[in-house]
Amino acid sequence: MTEKPPVSIFGLGYVGLTFAATLASRGFKVVGYDIDEGKLELIKRGKSPFYEPGLEELLAKAVSDGNLTVTRDPGEAVAGTDATFITVGTPEGLDGRADLTQLHSALKDLGKGLANKRSWHLVVIRSTVPPGTSRSAAKLLEEMTGKRCGVDFGLCMNPEFLREGNAVEDNLNPDRVVIGECDKRSGDFLEGFYKAFLGERLPPILRTSLENAELIKYANNAFLAMKISFINMIANLCERIPYADVEEVARGIGLDKRIGPYFLKAGLGWGGSCFPKDLKALLRVGEDVGVDLPLVRATVEVNERQPYKAVEFAERALGDLRGKRVAVLGLAFKPNTDDMRGAVSIKIVNKLVEKGAVVVVYDPKAMPNAKRIFGDKVEYAESALDAIRGADCAIFVTEWDEFKSLKLGEVAKLMKNPIIIDGRRIFDPRTIPPTVKYYAIGLGWR
Ligand code: UGA
């Protein structure tokens, strides 16, 4: 293997594109392939089709340096590179199972290139796929190409653990690299690749079976989501106990090294393009092999109820919501992204509208996506203060930094009723001005 082998990446969503851009920034030659021509045109000009901090700068440089090129021809992408990473989406299917349509079409595209290739080539599945999928993918490629996996080509399952909004950094500083391998040569190649990519920042590398790698990804996401649902359950308890505060409880348990401080931030629930679909898919995997997964089920159930806490607070403060003007601040599923997939804001806004409230929304980045989702059901504000002006109540749904610097005393003066619902524990309860009626997740009545 050359020190920095040229690689191709099939699927230029946030996983594939951030991976491509960070690899190119480390001097790798990367060929990107996607079926979406509009996306390829943007990338060719060094522009990102979505918002991800730090990505556009890397992209512009990668494209102008010539380290990142894109193509509409998968055969060309395979021919000119030593390994292909598949980073297509595996969204939720109709029955909750992972929908593998994009994976299958990427494999078909790849297979055509592989069939014509004389030299050994490594296929790396980086998409989140149910256990058994990677082994089936190897069989499919064997049938398509007449070649043998483990002899003429290699295959690895290499899950990613990137967080949206932090994907560039997570690519460059992973906690670990998990390599599921169909044979030793494939694993050796991928390990060497990561050594060349990450250099001194190389984390522990776990070499394992394809199925273990697939399961590690699902178990990882399920465990993280379970931590959040656990603390949200405790938050709901805290609210009924005078002088209790979930933030303090989380701090207290997070100091136990066996628990750790991360993913213990109580709020209106988890969303996004990964946790919701991955937990459902995991439940289906359990069903398919006849194993009940009660903790995963409870994790999902707690989360399905949690967003409606915002509406309950609003009703507790205002009574009937019909005709009441409610500002919803923060629509993205978390800060630093414009992504609204699986965002809890959707459930909250829809419920408020259903109850007859006049809803005005604002998000620093997600307004174009919000307009596609809510259409003319809601009003769109230009800024947080614009949304809050004249409102009967303001609900903070996403913890954007710009909300943290709002002075609640000033905010209260703009509102018709100074009612603030803090769905993400943005504000310090000790500093709330007496003019504000403040409701917060996990804060006991006092
Ligand atoms: C998640 C995982 O964190 C990544 O490791 C994984 O690679 C990714 O899914 C994936 O499978 O591709 P992501 O969906 O980008 O990443 O977002 P997270 O930062 O994990 O947040 C998920 C949701 O949990 C957000 O709605 C966030 O607001 C919520 N959350 C997170 C909490 O409510 N409390 C917390 O303490 C942490």
Coordinates of C-alpha atoms and ligand atoms in Angstrom, one line a residue:
M1 CA 0.0 0.0 0.0
T2 CA 1.3 3.5 -0.8
E3 CA 1.5 5.6 2.2
K4 CA -1.7 7.6 1.3
P5 CA -3.7 5.4 -1.0
P6 CA -6.2 7.2 -3.3
V7 CA -9.8 6.4 -2.2
S8 CA -13.3 6.9 -3.5
I9 CA -16.3 7.8 -1.5
F10 CA -19.8 6.7 -2.6
G11 CA -22.5 9.0 -1.1
L12 CA -21.7 12.6 -0.3
G13 CA -24.0 13.3 2.6
Y14 CA -22.7 14.7 5.8
V15 CA -20.8 11.5 6.6
G16 CA -19.2 11.1 3.2
L17 CA -18.5 14.7 2.4
T18 CA -16.9 15.6 5.7
F19 CA -14.8 12.4 5.5
A20 CA -13.8 13.3 1.9
A21 CA -12.9 16.9 2.9
T22 CA -10.9 15.9 6.0
L23 CA -9.0 13.2 4.1
A24 CA -8.2 15.7 1.3
S25 CA -7.0 18.2 3.9
R26 CA -4.5 15.5 5.0
G27 CA -3.2 15.1 1.5
F28 CA -5.2 12.1 0.3
K29 CA -6.5 12.0 -3.2
V30 CA -10.2 11.5 -2.9
V31 CA -12.8 10.9 -5.7
G32 CA -16.4 11.5 -4.6
Y33 CA -19.4 9.9 -6.3
D34 CA -23.0 10.6 -5.8
I35 CA -26.2 10.2 -7.9
D36 CA -27.3 13.7 -7.1
E37 CA -25.9 15.9 -9.9
G38 CA -26.9 19.2 -8.2
K39 CA -24.9 18.2 -5.2
L40 CA -21.9 17.3 -7.4
E41 CA -22.1 20.7 -9.1
L42 CA -22.0 22.5 -5.8
I43 CA -19.1 20.5 -4.5
K44 CA -17.1 21.1 -7.7
R45 CA -17.3 24.8 -6.9
G46 CA -16.1 24.1 -3.3
K47 CA -19.6 24.7 -1.8
S48 CA -21.3 22.4 0.7
P49 CA -24.9 21.4 0.1
F50 CA -25.6 21.6 3.8
Y51 CA -24.3 23.6 6.8
E52 CA -21.6 21.9 8.8
P53 CA -19.1 24.1 10.8
G54 CA -15.6 24.2 9.2
L55 CA -16.7 22.1 6.2
E56 CA -16.9 24.8 3.5
E57 CA -13.4 26.1 4.2
L58 CA -11.9 22.6 3.9
L59 CA -14.0 21.8 0.8
A60 CA -12.9 25.0 -1.0
K61 CA -9.3 24.2 -0.4
A62 CA -9.6 20.5 -1.2
V63 CA -11.2 21.3 -4.5
S64 CA -8.7 24.1 -5.5
D65 CA -5.7 21.9 -4.5
G66 CA -7.1 19.1 -6.7
N67 CA -7.1 16.6 -3.8
L68 CA -10.9 16.2 -4.0
T69 CA -12.6 15.6 -7.3
V70 CA -16.1 14.3 -8.0
T71 CA -17.5 12.2 -10.8
R72 CA -20.9 10.9 -12.1
D73 CA -19.1 7.7 -13.2
P74 CA -18.7 5.1 -10.5
G75 CA -16.5 2.9 -12.7
E76 CA -14.0 5.7 -13.0
A77 CA -14.1 6.3 -9.2
V78 CA -13.3 2.6 -8.6
A79 CA -10.7 2.3 -11.4
G80 CA -8.6 5.3 -10.1
T81 CA -8.6 4.4 -6.4
D82 CA -7.5 1.6 -4.1
A83 CA -10.5 1.6 -1.8
T84 CA -14.1 2.7 -1.9
F85 CA -16.0 3.9 1.2
I86 CA -19.8 3.5 1.0
T87 CA -21.4 6.3 3.0
V88 CA -25.0 6.3 1.7
G89 CA -28.0 6.8 4.0
T90 CA -29.8 3.9 5.5
P91 CA -33.0 5.8 6.5
E92 CA -36.0 4.4 8.4
G93 CA -38.0 2.0 6.2
L94 CA -41.8 1.8 6.3
D95 CA -41.8 -1.0 8.9
G96 CA -39.0 0.6 11.0
R97 CA -36.3 -1.6 9.5
A98 CA -33.3 0.1 7.9
D99 CA -34.1 0.9 4.3
L100 CA -31.1 -0.5 2.4
T101 CA -32.2 0.7 -1.1
Q102 CA -29.4 3.3 -1.4
L103 CA -26.8 0.7 -0.2
H104 CA -27.9 -1.8 -2.8
S105 CA -27.8 0.7 -5.6
A106 CA -24.3 1.9 -4.4
L107 CA -23.1 -1.8 -4.4
K108 CA -24.5 -2.3 -7.9
D109 CA -22.6 0.8 -9.1
L110 CA -19.5 -0.3 -7.3
G111 CA -19.8 -3.9 -8.6
K112 CA -19.6 -2.7 -12.2
G113 CA -16.3 -0.9 -11.6
L114 CA -15.0 -3.8 -9.5
A115 CA -15.7 -6.3 -12.3
N116 CA -13.4 -4.5 -14.6
K117 CA -10.6 -3.9 -12.1
R118 CA -7.5 -6.0 -12.4
S119 CA -5.9 -5.2 -9.0
W120 CA -7.2 -5.9 -5.5
H121 CA -9.7 -3.3 -4.2
L122 CA -11.1 -2.7 -0.8
V123 CA -14.8 -2.0 -0.2
V124 CA -15.5 -0.3 3.1
I125 CA -19.1 -0.1 4.4
R126 CA -19.4 3.0 6.6
S127 CA -23.1 3.4 6.5
T128 CA -25.1 2.1 9.6
V129 CA -26.4 -1.3 8.6
P130 CA -28.1 -4.2 10.5
P131 CA -25.9 -7.2 11.5
G132 CA -25.4 -9.6 8.5
T133 CA -25.7 -6.8 5.9
S134 CA -22.0 -6.5 5.2
R135 CA -21.6 -10.3 4.7
S136 CA -24.5 -10.2 2.3
A137 CA -22.9 -7.2 0.5
A138 CA -19.8 -9.3 0.0
K139 CA -21.8 -12.1 -1.5
L140 CA -23.7 -9.7 -3.8
L141 CA -20.4 -8.3 -5.1
E142 CA -19.0 -11.8 -5.6
E143 CA -22.1 -12.8 -7.7
M144 CA -21.9 -9.6 -9.7
T145 CA -18.2 -9.7 -10.5
G146 CA -17.3 -13.4 -10.4
K147 CA -14.5 -12.4 -8.0
R148 CA -13.9 -13.8 -4.5
C149 CA -14.1 -11.7 -1.3
G150 CA -10.9 -12.2 0.7
V151 CA -9.0 -13.0 -2.5
D152 CA -9.6 -10.6 -5.4
F153 CA -11.2 -7.9 -3.3
G154 CA -11.5 -7.1 0.4
L155 CA -14.4 -5.9 2.5
C156 CA -14.6 -4.1 5.9
M157 CA -17.4 -2.7 8.0
N158 CA -16.1 0.5 9.5
P159 CA -18.9 2.4 11.4
E160 CA -18.6 6.1 11.9
F161 CA -19.4 7.9 15.2
L162 CA -19.6 11.5 13.9
R163 CA -21.9 14.0 15.5
E164 CA -23.5 16.5 13.2
G165 CA -22.3 20.0 13.9
N166 CA -19.0 18.5 15.0
A167 CA -18.3 16.1 12.1
V168 CA -15.0 17.7 10.9
E169 CA -13.5 17.5 14.4
D170 CA -14.8 14.0 15.0
N171 CA -13.3 12.8 11.7
L172 CA -9.9 14.1 12.7
N173 CA -10.1 13.0 16.4
P174 CA -12.1 9.8 16.8
D175 CA -12.3 8.1 20.2
R176 CA -11.6 4.8 18.4
V177 CA -11.6 3.1 15.0
V178 CA -13.7 0.0 14.7
I179 CA -12.7 -2.3 11.8
G180 CA -14.9 -5.3 11.1
E181 CA -13.1 -7.3 8.5
C182 CA -13.8 -10.2 6.2
D183 CA -10.1 -11.2 6.1
K184 CA -6.8 -10.1 7.5
R185 CA -5.6 -8.4 4.4
S186 CA -8.6 -6.1 4.3
G187 CA -8.2 -5.2 8.0
D188 CA -4.5 -4.6 7.6
F189 CA -5.1 -2.3 4.7
L190 CA -7.7 -0.2 6.6
E191 CA -5.6 -0.1 9.7
G192 CA -2.6 1.2 7.6
F193 CA -5.0 3.7 6.0
Y194 CA -6.1 5.1 9.4
K195 CA -2.5 5.3 10.6
A196 CA -1.6 7.4 7.5
F197 CA -4.7 9.5 8.0
L198 CA -4.6 10.2 11.8
G199 CA -0.9 10.0 12.4
E200 CA -0.1 10.9 16.0
R201 CA -3.8 11.2 16.8
L202 CA -4.4 7.6 16.1
P203 CA -6.8 6.3 18.8
P204 CA -7.2 2.6 19.8
I205 CA -8.1 0.4 16.8
L206 CA -10.6 -2.5 17.4
R207 CA -10.3 -5.3 14.8
T208 CA -13.3 -7.6 14.8
S209 CA -15.9 -9.4 12.8
L210 CA -18.2 -7.7 10.3
E211 CA -21.2 -8.4 12.5
N212 CA -19.6 -7.1 15.7
A213 CA -18.7 -3.9 13.9
E214 CA -22.3 -3.5 12.7
L215 CA -23.6 -4.2 16.3
I216 CA -21.2 -1.8 17.9
K217 CA -22.7 1.1 15.9
Y218 CA -26.3 0.2 16.9
A219 CA -25.4 -0.5 20.6
N220 CA -23.4 2.7 20.8
N221 CA -26.3 4.9 19.6
A222 CA -28.8 3.0 21.7
F223 CA -26.7 3.4 24.8
L224 CA -26.2 7.2 24.2
A225 CA -30.0 7.6 23.6
M226 CA -30.7 5.5 26.7
K227 CA -28.5 7.9 28.8
I228 CA -30.5 10.8 27.6
S229 CA -33.9 9.1 28.1
F230 CA -32.7 8.1 31.6
I231 CA -31.9 11.7 32.6
N232 CA -35.1 12.9 31.1
M233 CA -37.0 10.4 33.2
I234 CA -35.2 11.7 36.3
A235 CA -35.9 15.3 35.1
N236 CA -39.7 14.5 35.1
L237 CA -39.3 13.3 38.6
C238 CA -37.4 16.3 39.7
E239 CA -40.2 18.6 38.5
R240 CA -42.5 17.1 41.1
I241 CA -40.1 17.5 44.0
P242 CA -39.7 21.0 45.5
Y243 CA -36.1 22.3 45.4
A244 CA -34.9 19.4 43.1
D245 CA -33.0 20.3 40.0
V246 CA -32.0 17.7 37.3
E247 CA -28.9 19.7 36.4
E248 CA -27.5 19.2 39.8
V249 CA -28.5 15.5 39.9
A250 CA -26.8 15.0 36.5
R251 CA -23.7 16.7 37.7
G252 CA -23.6 14.5 40.8
I253 CA -24.0 11.2 39.0
G254 CA -21.8 12.3 36.1
L255 CA -18.8 12.7 38.5
D256 CA -19.0 8.9 39.0
K257 CA -16.3 7.7 36.6
R258 CA -18.4 4.6 35.9
I259 CA -21.2 6.9 34.6
G260 CA -19.4 9.9 33.1
P261 CA -20.7 13.4 32.5
Y262 CA -21.6 13.2 28.8
F263 CA -25.1 12.8 27.3
L264 CA -26.8 13.6 30.6
K265 CA -28.2 16.9 29.5
A266 CA -32.0 16.7 30.2
G267 CA -34.2 18.4 27.7
L268 CA -37.2 18.0 25.3
G269 CA -35.8 14.7 24.0
W270 CA -33.4 13.5 21.4
G271 CA -33.9 13.8 17.6
G272 CA -31.8 13.8 14.5
S273 CA -31.2 11.6 11.5
C274 CA -29.6 8.8 13.5
F275 CA -30.9 8.0 17.0
P276 CA -34.6 7.7 16.0
K277 CA -34.1 5.5 13.0
D278 CA -31.3 3.4 14.6
L279 CA -33.2 2.6 17.7
K280 CA -36.2 1.5 15.7
A281 CA -34.0 -0.6 13.4
L282 CA -32.4 -2.2 16.4
L283 CA -35.8 -3.2 17.8
R284 CA -36.6 -4.8 14.5
V285 CA -33.3 -6.7 14.5
G286 CA -34.3 -8.0 18.0
E287 CA -37.8 -9.0 16.7
D288 CA -36.3 -10.7 13.7
V289 CA -34.2 -13.0 15.9
G290 CA -36.8 -13.4 18.6
V291 CA -35.1 -11.3 21.3
D292 CA -37.0 -8.6 23.2
L293 CA -35.0 -5.4 23.9
P294 CA -36.9 -3.8 26.7
L295 CA -34.4 -1.0 27.5
V296 CA -34.3 0.1 23.9
R297 CA -38.1 0.1 23.8
A298 CA -38.3 2.2 27.0
T299 CA -35.7 4.6 25.7
V300 CA -37.9 5.2 22.7
E301 CA -41.1 5.5 24.7
V302 CA -39.7 8.1 27.1
N303 CA -38.5 10.1 24.1
E304 CA -41.8 10.0 22.3
R305 CA -43.5 11.7 25.3
Q306 CA -40.8 14.2 26.2
P307 CA -41.3 16.9 23.5
Y308 CA -44.9 17.4 24.6
K309 CA -43.6 18.6 28.0
A310 CA -43.2 21.9 26.3
V311 CA -46.9 22.1 25.4
E312 CA -47.9 21.0 28.9
F313 CA -45.8 23.8 30.4
A314 CA -47.5 26.3 28.0
E315 CA -50.9 25.1 29.0
R316 CA -50.0 25.2 32.7
A317 CA -49.0 28.8 32.3
L318 CA -51.7 30.0 29.9
G319 CA -54.6 27.6 30.1
D320 CA -56.3 27.2 26.8
L321 CA -53.8 27.9 24.0
R322 CA -56.4 28.9 21.4
G323 CA -55.4 32.3 19.9
K324 CA -52.4 32.5 22.1
R325 CA -49.2 33.7 20.4
V326 CA -46.4 31.2 21.1
A327 CA -42.8 31.8 20.0
V328 CA -40.8 28.6 19.3
L329 CA -37.0 29.3 19.4
G330 CA -34.7 26.7 17.9
L331 CA -35.9 24.3 15.3
A332 CA -32.8 22.3 14.3
F333 CA -32.5 19.0 16.1
K334 CA -29.5 20.4 17.9
P335 CA -27.3 23.5 17.7
N336 CA -24.8 24.1 15.0
T337 CA -26.7 22.4 12.3
D338 CA -29.6 23.3 9.9
D339 CA -30.9 19.7 10.0
M340 CA -34.4 19.2 11.2
R341 CA -34.7 15.5 10.5
G342 CA -36.3 13.9 13.6
A343 CA -36.3 17.3 15.3
V344 CA -38.5 17.5 18.4
S345 CA -39.5 21.0 17.3
I346 CA -41.7 19.4 14.6
K347 CA -43.8 17.6 17.2
I348 CA -44.0 20.7 19.4
V349 CA -45.0 23.1 16.7
N350 CA -47.6 20.7 15.2
K351 CA -49.2 20.1 18.7
L352 CA -49.3 23.9 19.4
V353 CA -51.0 24.5 16.0
E354 CA -53.4 21.6 16.6
K355 CA -54.4 23.3 19.9
G356 CA -55.1 26.6 18.1
A357 CA -52.1 28.6 19.1
V358 CA -50.6 31.2 16.8
V359 CA -47.1 29.9 16.4
V360 CA -44.1 32.1 15.4
V361 CA -40.8 30.3 14.9
Y362 CA -37.1 31.2 14.6
D363 CA -33.9 29.3 14.2
P364 CA -30.5 30.8 13.3
K365 CA -29.8 28.2 10.5
A366 CA -32.8 26.0 9.9
M367 CA -35.3 28.5 8.6
P368 CA -35.2 27.3 4.9
N369 CA -35.8 23.7 6.1
A370 CA -38.5 24.9 8.5
K371 CA -40.4 26.6 5.7
R372 CA -40.4 23.4 3.7
I373 CA -41.8 21.5 6.7
F374 CA -44.3 23.9 8.2
G375 CA -45.4 25.9 5.1
D376 CA -47.9 28.6 6.0
K377 CA -49.0 26.9 9.3
V378 CA -46.7 29.2 11.3
E379 CA -45.2 32.7 11.1
Y380 CA -41.5 33.1 10.5
A381 CA -39.5 35.6 12.5
E382 CA -36.2 37.3 11.4
S383 CA -34.6 37.0 14.8
A384 CA -35.1 35.7 18.3
L385 CA -36.4 39.1 19.6
D386 CA -38.6 39.4 16.6
A387 CA -40.2 36.1 17.5
I388 CA -40.6 37.0 21.1
R389 CA -42.1 40.4 20.6
G390 CA -45.8 40.4 21.6
A391 CA -45.8 36.7 22.4
D392 CA -47.8 35.2 25.3
C393 CA -45.1 32.6 25.8
A394 CA -41.6 31.7 24.5
I395 CA -40.4 28.1 24.3
F396 CA -36.7 27.4 23.9
V397 CA -36.4 24.1 22.0
T398 CA -32.7 24.1 20.8
E399 CA -29.8 25.5 22.8
W400 CA -28.2 27.8 20.3
D401 CA -25.4 30.0 21.7
E402 CA -27.2 33.2 20.6
F403 CA -30.1 32.4 22.9
K404 CA -27.8 32.0 25.9
S405 CA -26.9 35.6 25.7
L406 CA -30.5 36.9 25.7
K407 CA -31.2 39.1 28.7
L408 CA -34.5 37.7 30.1
G409 CA -35.4 41.0 31.8
E410 CA -35.3 42.8 28.4
V411 CA -37.0 39.8 26.7
A412 CA -39.9 40.0 29.3
K413 CA -40.5 43.7 28.4
L414 CA -41.1 42.7 24.8
M415 CA -43.6 40.0 25.6
K416 CA -47.3 40.2 26.2
N417 CA -47.0 37.7 28.9
P418 CA -43.4 37.2 30.3
I419 CA -43.6 33.4 30.2
I420 CA -40.4 31.5 29.4
I421 CA -40.3 27.8 28.9
D422 CA -36.7 26.5 28.9
G423 CA -36.7 23.2 27.2
R424 CA -32.9 22.8 27.1
R425 CA -31.9 24.4 30.4
I426 CA -30.3 27.3 28.6
F427 CA -30.7 29.8 31.5
D428 CA -29.5 29.7 35.1
P429 CA -32.6 29.5 37.3
R430 CA -30.8 31.6 40.0
T431 CA -30.6 34.6 37.6
I432 CA -34.1 34.7 36.3
P433 CA -35.6 38.2 36.9
P434 CA -38.7 38.3 39.1
T435 CA -40.7 39.7 36.3
V436 CA -40.4 36.4 34.3
K437 CA -42.5 33.3 34.9
Y438 CA -39.9 30.6 34.3
Y439 CA -40.6 26.9 33.6
A440 CA -37.8 24.5 32.9
I441 CA -37.3 20.9 32.3
G442 CA -36.3 19.1 35.5
L443 CA -36.6 22.0 37.8
G444 CA -38.7 21.3 40.9
W445 CA -41.3 23.9 42.0
R446 CA -40.0 26.3 44.6
Ligands
UGA1 C1 -25.3 10.7 16.9 C2 -24.2 10.1 17.7 O1 -23.8 11.0 18.8 C3 -22.9 9.9 16.9 O2 -21.9 9.3 17.6 C4 -23.3 9.0 15.7 O3 -22.3 8.9 14.8 C5 -24.5 9.7 14.9 O4 -25.6 9.8 15.8 C6 -24.8 8.8 13.8 O5 -25.3 7.6 14.0 O6 -24.5 9.1 12.6 P1 -26.0 13.2 16.1 O7 -27.3 12.5 15.7 O8 -25.3 14.0 15.2 O9 -24.9 12.0 16.5 O10 -26.3 14.0 17.4 P2 -26.0 14.0 19.0 O11 -25.0 15.0 19.3 O12 -25.7 12.6 19.4 O13 -27.4 14.4 19.5 C7 -28.6 13.6 19.3 C8 -29.8 14.2 20.0 O14 -29.6 14.0 21.4 C9 -30.0 15.7 19.8 O15 -31.3 16.0 19.6 C10 -29.5 16.3 21.1 O16 -30.2 17.5 21.4 C11 -29.9 15.2 22.1 N1 -29.1 15.3 23.3 C12 -27.7 15.0 23.2 C13 -29.7 15.5 24.5 O17 -30.9 15.8 24.6 N2 -28.9 15.5 25.7 C14 -27.6 15.2 25.6 O18 -27.0 15.1 26.7 C15 -27.0 14.9 24.4

